Short mmCIF file of C-alpha atoms in Angstrom, two decimals:
data_model
loop_
_atom_site.label_atom_id
_atom_site.label_comp_id
_atom_site.label_asym_id
_atom_site.label_seq_id
_atom_site.Cartn_x
_atom_site.Cartn_y
_atom_site.Cartn_z
CA MET A 1 140.61 -161.62 -3.90
CA GLY A 2 140.36 -160.88 -0.18
CA ARG A 3 143.35 -160.45 2.11
CA PHE A 4 144.19 -163.33 4.43
CA GLU A 5 146.18 -163.70 7.63
CA THR A 6 146.81 -167.46 7.56
CA LEU A 7 147.13 -167.94 3.81
CA ASP A 8 149.41 -166.52 1.18
CA TYR A 9 147.66 -166.07 -2.13
CA GLU A 10 149.40 -165.47 -5.44
CA ALA A 11 147.70 -165.36 -8.83
CA GLY A 12 149.75 -165.50 -12.00
CA GLU A 13 148.87 -164.33 -15.48
CA ASP A 14 148.92 -167.93 -16.74
CA GLY A 15 145.65 -168.88 -15.02
CA VAL A 16 147.42 -170.57 -12.10
CA ALA A 17 146.77 -169.50 -8.49
CA TRP A 18 149.15 -170.46 -5.67
CA VAL A 19 147.65 -170.99 -2.22
CA THR A 20 150.13 -171.39 0.65
CA LEU A 21 149.11 -172.45 4.15
CA ASP A 22 151.06 -169.82 6.04
CA ARG A 23 151.49 -170.79 9.70
CA PRO A 24 154.98 -172.32 9.58
CA GLU A 25 155.54 -171.72 13.31
CA VAL A 26 152.98 -174.49 14.00
CA HIS A 27 153.77 -176.63 10.93
CA ASN A 28 150.91 -174.97 9.02
CA ALA A 29 148.30 -176.47 11.34
CA PHE A 30 144.90 -174.88 11.03
CA ASP A 31 143.15 -172.74 13.59
CA ALA A 32 139.68 -171.17 13.43
CA ARG A 33 140.85 -168.30 11.26
CA MET A 34 142.45 -170.61 8.71
CA LEU A 35 139.25 -172.65 8.57
CA ARG A 36 137.25 -169.54 7.73
CA GLU A 37 139.82 -168.19 5.29
CA LEU A 38 140.13 -171.46 3.37
CA ARG A 39 136.37 -171.74 2.98
CA THR A 40 136.21 -168.14 1.78
CA LEU A 41 139.10 -168.62 -0.62
CA TRP A 42 137.74 -171.80 -2.22
CA ARG A 43 134.43 -170.07 -2.85
CA GLU A 44 136.08 -166.98 -4.28
CA LEU A 45 138.22 -169.12 -6.59
CA ARG A 46 135.10 -170.84 -7.87
CA GLU A 47 133.82 -167.47 -9.11
CA ASP A 48 137.14 -166.23 -10.54
CA ASP A 49 137.24 -167.21 -14.22
CA ALA A 50 140.80 -165.92 -14.52
CA VAL A 51 141.96 -168.81 -12.31
CA ARG A 52 141.88 -172.18 -14.04
CA VAL A 53 144.15 -174.24 -11.78
CA VAL A 54 145.18 -174.02 -8.13
CA VAL A 55 148.44 -175.19 -6.54
CA LEU A 56 148.20 -175.79 -2.79
CA THR A 57 151.32 -175.96 -0.63
CA GLY A 58 152.65 -175.08 2.82
CA ALA A 59 155.04 -172.37 3.99
CA GLY A 60 158.60 -173.44 4.72
CA ASP A 61 160.15 -176.83 4.07
CA ARG A 62 159.27 -178.70 7.27
CA ALA A 63 155.57 -179.32 6.81
CA PHE A 64 152.73 -179.15 4.31
CA CYS A 65 150.13 -179.30 7.09
CA THR A 66 149.81 -181.15 10.40
CA GLY A 67 146.06 -180.86 10.89
CA VAL A 68 144.31 -179.10 13.75
CA ASP A 69 146.43 -176.74 15.84
CA ARG A 70 146.05 -178.36 19.26
CA GLY A 71 147.08 -175.11 20.89
CA ALA A 72 144.00 -173.45 19.41
CA LEU A 73 141.42 -176.03 20.48
CA ALA A 74 140.22 -173.80 23.32
CA ASP A 75 139.06 -171.26 20.75
CA PRO A 76 135.24 -171.58 20.71
CA GLU A 77 135.28 -170.68 17.02
CA LEU A 78 137.30 -173.79 16.14
CA ARG A 79 134.34 -175.97 15.26
CA VAL A 80 135.46 -179.50 16.05
CA GLY A 81 133.12 -181.97 17.70
CA THR A 82 129.51 -182.25 18.78
CA ARG A 83 127.28 -179.19 18.80
CA GLY A 84 123.78 -179.03 20.16
CA GLY A 85 122.07 -181.49 22.45
CA THR A 86 122.82 -184.78 20.70
CA PRO A 87 125.77 -186.48 18.97
CA LEU A 88 123.87 -186.20 15.70
CA HIS A 89 124.99 -182.57 15.43
CA PHE A 90 128.69 -182.64 14.64
CA ASP A 91 131.00 -179.98 13.23
CA ASP A 92 134.09 -181.19 11.42
CA PRO A 93 137.03 -179.19 9.99
CA GLY A 94 136.56 -180.87 6.63
CA ASP A 95 133.33 -178.94 6.20
CA TRP A 96 135.41 -175.76 6.18
CA ILE A 97 138.75 -176.52 4.56
CA SER A 98 138.23 -179.16 1.88
CA PRO A 99 138.03 -177.51 -1.56
CA LYS A 100 135.11 -179.54 -2.88
CA THR A 101 133.12 -179.94 0.33
CA ALA A 102 133.65 -176.40 1.61
CA GLY A 103 133.88 -174.49 -1.64
CA ASP A 104 132.17 -176.64 -4.25
CA LEU A 105 135.32 -175.95 -6.27
CA TRP A 106 135.67 -178.13 -9.36
CA LYS A 107 138.76 -176.56 -10.84
CA PRO A 108 141.92 -178.69 -10.68
CA VAL A 109 143.84 -178.44 -7.42
CA ILE A 110 147.41 -179.77 -7.33
CA ALA A 111 149.05 -180.34 -3.94
CA ALA A 112 152.78 -179.61 -3.66
CA VAL A 113 153.76 -181.40 -0.44
CA ASN A 114 156.91 -179.93 1.03
CA GLY A 115 157.40 -181.82 4.31
CA MET A 116 155.18 -183.54 6.86
CA ALA A 117 151.57 -184.19 5.91
CA CYS A 118 149.62 -185.77 8.71
CA GLY A 119 146.26 -185.94 10.47
CA GLY A 120 143.92 -183.25 9.23
CA ALA A 121 146.15 -182.61 6.22
CA PHE A 122 144.27 -185.51 4.65
CA TYR A 123 141.11 -183.40 4.51
CA LEU A 124 142.97 -181.35 1.92
CA LEU A 125 144.91 -184.13 0.20
CA GLY A 126 141.75 -186.21 -0.07
CA GLN A 127 140.17 -183.60 -2.34
CA VAL A 128 142.99 -182.55 -4.64
CA GLU A 129 143.37 -183.94 -8.16
CA PHE A 130 146.94 -185.14 -7.73
CA ILE A 131 149.98 -184.74 -5.51
CA ILE A 132 153.59 -183.81 -6.24
CA ALA A 133 155.92 -184.33 -3.29
CA ALA A 134 159.39 -183.24 -2.33
CA GLU A 135 161.79 -186.11 -1.64
CA HIS A 136 161.79 -185.39 2.10
CA ALA A 137 157.97 -185.37 2.41
CA THR A 138 156.38 -187.86 4.80
CA PHE A 139 152.80 -188.99 5.41
CA PHE A 140 151.35 -190.35 8.66
CA ASP A 141 148.33 -190.13 10.96
CA PRO A 142 148.97 -189.83 14.73
CA HIS A 143 145.34 -190.09 15.86
CA THR A 144 145.36 -193.60 17.29
CA THR A 145 148.62 -193.05 19.16
CA TYR A 146 146.94 -190.28 21.13
CA GLY A 147 143.71 -192.16 21.77
CA MET A 148 141.66 -190.66 18.97
CA ALA A 149 139.83 -192.47 16.21
CA SER A 150 140.94 -191.56 12.71
CA VAL A 151 137.63 -191.57 10.87
CA PHE A 152 137.25 -188.75 8.36
CA GLU A 153 140.96 -188.93 7.49
CA SER A 154 140.80 -192.68 6.92
CA MET A 155 137.78 -192.34 4.66
CA ALA A 156 139.48 -189.62 2.63
CA MET A 157 142.63 -191.67 2.13
CA LEU A 158 140.68 -194.74 1.06
CA GLN A 159 139.73 -192.74 -2.03
CA ARG A 160 143.43 -192.50 -2.93
CA MET A 161 145.25 -195.50 -1.48
CA PRO A 162 144.88 -199.31 -1.43
CA LEU A 163 142.96 -200.70 1.54
CA GLY A 164 145.94 -202.34 3.20
CA GLU A 165 148.02 -199.18 2.96
CA VAL A 166 145.25 -197.08 4.49
CA MET A 167 144.81 -199.59 7.31
CA ARG A 168 148.52 -199.65 8.04
CA MET A 169 149.03 -195.89 7.98
CA GLN A 170 145.98 -195.07 10.06
CA LEU A 171 146.45 -197.85 12.63
CA MET A 172 150.22 -197.46 13.07
CA GLY A 173 149.80 -193.88 14.21
CA ASN A 174 153.06 -192.23 15.22
CA HIS A 175 155.01 -195.48 14.97
CA GLU A 176 155.58 -195.23 11.23
CA ARG A 177 155.74 -192.70 8.42
CA ILE A 178 155.33 -193.21 4.69
CA SER A 179 158.18 -191.77 2.67
CA ALA A 180 157.59 -189.79 -0.50
CA ARG A 181 159.02 -192.66 -2.51
CA ARG A 182 156.71 -195.22 -0.89
CA ALA A 183 153.76 -192.84 -1.36
CA TYR A 184 154.61 -192.75 -5.05
CA GLU A 185 154.80 -196.55 -5.24
CA ILE A 186 151.30 -196.98 -3.81
CA GLY A 187 149.73 -194.25 -5.93
CA LEU A 188 149.16 -191.61 -3.26
CA VAL A 189 151.74 -189.33 -4.89
CA GLN A 190 152.10 -188.91 -8.65
CA GLU A 191 155.58 -187.37 -8.80
CA VAL A 192 158.55 -187.05 -6.44
CA VAL A 193 161.16 -184.35 -6.99
CA PRO A 194 164.02 -182.74 -5.05
CA ALA A 195 162.75 -180.04 -2.70
CA SER A 196 164.46 -177.35 -4.76
CA GLU A 197 162.42 -178.42 -7.81
CA LEU A 198 159.01 -178.75 -6.17
CA ARG A 199 157.64 -175.36 -7.18
CA GLU A 200 158.91 -175.77 -10.73
CA ALA A 201 157.35 -179.23 -11.08
CA ALA A 202 153.99 -178.15 -9.68
CA GLY A 203 154.03 -174.99 -11.77
CA ARG A 204 154.79 -176.92 -14.94
CA ALA A 205 151.88 -179.30 -14.41
CA ALA A 206 149.53 -176.48 -13.44
CA ALA A 207 150.49 -174.38 -16.46
CA ALA A 208 149.78 -177.32 -18.77
CA LEU A 209 146.32 -177.80 -17.27
CA ALA A 210 145.60 -174.07 -17.40
CA SER A 211 146.54 -173.91 -21.09
CA GLN A 212 143.65 -176.20 -22.05
CA PRO A 213 139.96 -175.29 -22.43
CA PRO A 214 138.59 -174.96 -18.86
CA LEU A 215 135.20 -176.49 -19.58
CA ALA A 216 136.76 -179.67 -20.99
CA VAL A 217 139.18 -179.87 -18.06
CA GLN A 218 136.48 -179.33 -15.42
CA ALA A 219 134.05 -181.78 -17.00
CA THR A 220 136.78 -184.42 -17.15
CA LEU A 221 137.60 -183.74 -13.51
CA ARG A 222 133.95 -184.14 -12.53
CA ALA A 223 133.67 -187.37 -14.51
CA VAL A 224 136.57 -188.94 -12.63
CA TRP A 225 135.19 -187.93 -9.24
CA TYR A 226 131.70 -189.16 -10.13
CA ALA A 227 133.13 -192.51 -11.23
CA GLN A 228 135.06 -192.75 -7.96
CA GLU A 229 132.11 -191.92 -5.74
CA LEU A 230 129.10 -193.41 -7.58
CA GLY A 231 128.34 -196.88 -8.80
CA TYR A 232 129.57 -197.55 -12.33
CA ARG A 233 126.09 -197.53 -13.90
CA GLN A 234 125.15 -194.35 -12.05
CA ALA A 235 128.34 -192.66 -13.22
CA LEU A 236 127.61 -193.61 -16.83
CA ASP A 237 124.22 -191.95 -16.57
CA VAL A 238 125.86 -188.72 -15.37
CA ALA A 239 128.45 -189.05 -18.16
CA LYS A 240 125.76 -188.47 -20.78
CA THR A 241 125.23 -184.98 -19.39
CA LEU A 242 128.91 -184.25 -18.80
CA ILE A 243 129.85 -185.07 -22.38
CA GLN A 244 127.38 -182.50 -23.64
CA VAL A 245 128.35 -179.85 -21.12
CA GLY A 246 132.09 -180.38 -21.42
CA ASN A 247 132.36 -180.36 -25.21
CA ASP A 248 132.20 -176.63 -25.86
CA PRO A 249 131.67 -176.06 -29.62
CA GLN A 250 134.21 -173.23 -29.87
CA SER A 251 136.91 -175.18 -28.02
CA LEU A 252 136.18 -178.24 -30.13
CA ALA A 253 136.54 -176.23 -33.34
CA GLU A 254 139.81 -174.71 -32.17
CA GLY A 255 141.11 -178.11 -31.14
CA GLN A 256 140.24 -179.70 -34.47
CA ALA A 257 141.88 -176.82 -36.32
CA ALA A 258 145.02 -177.22 -34.23
CA PHE A 259 145.11 -180.95 -34.96
CA ALA A 260 144.57 -180.41 -38.68
CA SER A 261 147.43 -177.89 -38.79
CA GLY A 262 149.94 -180.63 -38.01
CA ALA A 263 151.36 -178.74 -35.03
CA ARG A 264 151.78 -180.85 -31.90
CA THR A 265 152.06 -179.85 -28.26
CA PRO A 266 155.59 -180.33 -26.86
CA TRP A 267 155.52 -183.14 -24.30
CA ARG A 268 157.76 -184.72 -21.68
CA LEU A 269 158.03 -188.32 -20.62
CA ARG A 270 157.14 -188.84 -16.96
#
């Protein structure tokens, strides 16, 4: 795996990789270098069979990510906005940082949100499988307060939140923040833990996913995303292929043998 300046990368022996947005001095906002490094990393992770699950978090305890680093907007390499002669040519950060759009990565990504998550952070949160948040985490979108339309962010959050909640968060701008507890209540977040337990909780979930046959996990992941993004009948057509691809004969045989043995996986009640 390549070396990065804006990311901290850690790969464990359990098939879990930890990716940390590492610009705490600007609340882990992304500049041009982080855009490039994230895109590179997602694509490298796609090819690394040793990595089965990714945990994404931010450095420090103040912020997960606060979107585009406004102090870096003058950098011509920070591709945000219209390029070329017409408005039909538009570069957006989501094309570079989102794991599925930028990297075509279909391994599970768990977000461990350790503080503020706002604005462009939703490019990332919109394409993870689920979110675990520290109790002090907050979610908000300041675009409208500063005269900017929240478009890509709003669309991403509509995949994860009820319509009214998306409308309220995006339109209220800086006037309101969603607490971790409220985010859990509306389904944006799947678990809330004390900050001191965030890494443990994310690691536990990631280790459980990584312990299972990767093909079955990835096919299940793809099925859920297809069902979310396609019409129901279209998704069912794709399902006929996924069920054949995802049911690896060797993994099936091992799973049936494990079931027949009477041994059961230890579980916890969430």
